[in-house]
Amino acid sequence: DLRLAFSMAQKIDPTVRKTVSYYSFDCILRVIEKRSKEKLVATIKRKAKPNLTMSHIALIYIYQDILISQINGEDILQLFNVKGSVKRLVEKYNFYIKTTNRISVNESKADSFHLKRMNEVVKYLNKNNIDTSKAVKELEIFQRNIQNNK
């Protein structure tokens, strides 16, 4: 067991520790680091809302000022446990990167879906302790635009 190996490595007498190869300690630390990363990803997957769409994810990354590209797209889809193509995720990101596409009003049915999506994104950001100021501001502008368009 990893915990046992690490605790044993810590309990080795310093004089004996010198005779143990640094390689074994390095291996143990690498395994611990990998397990920690896997644990972090699992925690994020649990916290992530299971029914997030690619549009939600694109908006979440936009509000965090993080680029979605062909390079990191697959990792992002895996992180949020979303099935789909990286190409489609990048298309959503490129669409929503323009502020006008996030706040302008189109038709009532599409607007109601987008309003719901924006609210869900703000909730997700709040739940995960991510700054929501930009998202909230745009949500308020979008709501005003809907009211003015009626």
C-alpha positions as a printed Julia matrix, in Angstrom:
150×3 Matrix{Float64}:
   0.0    0.0     0.0
   1.21   3.46   -0.9
   0.5    4.97    2.53
   2.41   2.19    4.25
   5.4    2.6     1.91
   5.48   6.35    2.45
   5.14   6.09    6.24
   7.89   3.46    6.29
  10.14   5.71    4.19
   9.59   8.56    6.66
  10.37   6.33    9.66
  13.71   5.08    8.32
  16.59   6.15   10.51
  18.5    9.02    8.81
  21.76   7.05    8.94
  20.14   4.09    7.19
  18.24   6.38    4.81
  21.52   7.43    3.2
  22.15   3.85    2.14
  18.72   3.52    0.56
  18.82   4.72   -3.0
  17.32   8.06   -3.77
  15.59   6.31   -6.63
  13.19   4.49   -4.31
  12.21   7.73   -2.56
  11.79   9.43   -5.91
   9.5    6.62   -7.09
   7.39   6.83   -3.95
   7.05  10.61   -4.29
   6.07  10.29   -7.97
   3.36   7.76   -7.13
   2.06  10.02   -4.36
   2.03  13.0    -6.74
   0.14  10.99   -9.39
  -2.4    9.74   -6.85
  -2.91  13.31   -5.59
  -3.6   14.5    -9.13
  -6.05  11.63   -9.71
  -7.77  12.47   -6.43
  -8.05  16.15   -7.45
  -9.59  15.2   -10.81
 -12.04  12.87   -9.06
 -13.01  15.66   -6.64
 -13.59  18.07   -9.51
 -15.73  15.48  -11.31
 -17.83  14.99   -8.17
 -18.29  18.72   -7.71
 -18.99  19.3   -11.38
 -22.64  19.18  -12.26
 -23.06  15.98  -14.26
 -25.38  17.55  -16.81
 -23.13  20.4   -17.9
 -23.19  20.91  -21.63
 -20.38  22.08  -23.85
 -21.95  25.55  -23.81
 -21.8   25.58  -20.0
 -18.16  24.5   -20.05
 -17.25  27.1   -22.68
 -18.85  29.84  -20.57
 -17.17  28.6   -17.39
 -13.77  28.78  -19.05
 -14.49  32.18  -20.58
 -15.39  33.6   -17.18
 -12.13  32.19  -15.79
 -10.15  33.66  -18.72
  -8.86  30.2   -19.69
  -8.44  29.29  -23.34
 -10.07  26.16  -24.75
  -8.16  24.79  -27.72
  -7.57  21.57  -29.64
  -4.64  20.95  -27.3
  -6.48  21.04  -23.95
 -10.0   20.26  -25.18
  -9.83  16.51  -24.61
  -8.61  16.99  -21.04
 -11.44  19.44  -20.37
 -14.07  17.02  -21.7
 -12.64  14.27  -19.5
 -12.48  16.58  -16.5
 -16.19  17.38  -16.77
 -17.07  13.84  -17.85
 -18.73  15.1   -21.03
 -18.9   13.03  -24.17
 -18.42  14.88  -27.41
 -15.85  16.14  -29.83
 -13.11  18.58  -29.03
 -13.94  20.38  -32.27
 -17.48  21.07  -31.07
 -16.25  22.32  -27.69
 -13.8   24.69  -29.38
 -16.62  25.92  -31.66
 -18.8   26.69  -28.61
 -15.89  28.49  -26.96
 -15.16  30.53  -30.1
 -18.85  31.46  -30.34
 -19.19  32.57  -26.71
 -15.82  34.34  -26.57
 -17.56  37.3   -28.24
 -19.4   39.29  -25.6
 -22.24  40.1   -28.0
 -22.98  36.39  -28.37
 -23.33  36.13  -24.61
 -25.55  39.17  -23.98
 -27.52  39.86  -27.15
 -31.16  38.85  -27.55
 -32.31  36.66  -30.45
 -35.64  34.86  -30.12
 -37.68  34.16  -27.02
 -37.15  30.37  -26.9
 -33.38  30.58  -27.44
 -33.17  33.45  -24.96
 -34.94  31.47  -22.25
 -32.5   28.58  -22.71
 -29.54  30.94  -22.65
 -30.89  32.69  -19.54
 -31.2   29.34  -17.78
 -27.68  28.39  -18.95
 -26.22  31.66  -17.66
 -27.89  31.17  -14.27
 -26.51  27.62  -14.05
 -23.01  28.85  -14.91
 -23.17  31.51  -12.17
 -24.3   28.84   -9.68
 -21.46  26.56  -10.75
 -18.91  29.35  -10.37
 -20.26  30.21   -6.92
 -20.26  26.58   -5.8
 -16.64  26.18   -6.84
 -15.46  29.49   -5.32
 -14.67  31.1    -8.67
 -15.08  34.83   -9.22
 -18.58  35.49  -10.56
 -18.44  39.26  -11.04
 -18.1   39.17  -14.83
 -20.73  36.43  -15.21
 -23.23  38.2   -12.94
 -22.7   41.5   -14.74
 -23.34  39.89  -18.13
 -26.35  38.01  -16.77
 -27.87  41.31  -15.6
 -27.2   42.92  -18.98
 -28.76  39.94  -20.77
 -31.86  40.1   -18.54
 -32.21  43.82  -19.26
 -31.88  43.16  -22.98
 -34.67  40.6   -22.78
 -36.91  43.1   -20.95
 -36.13  45.86  -23.44
 -36.83  43.57  -26.4
 -40.4   42.75  -25.23
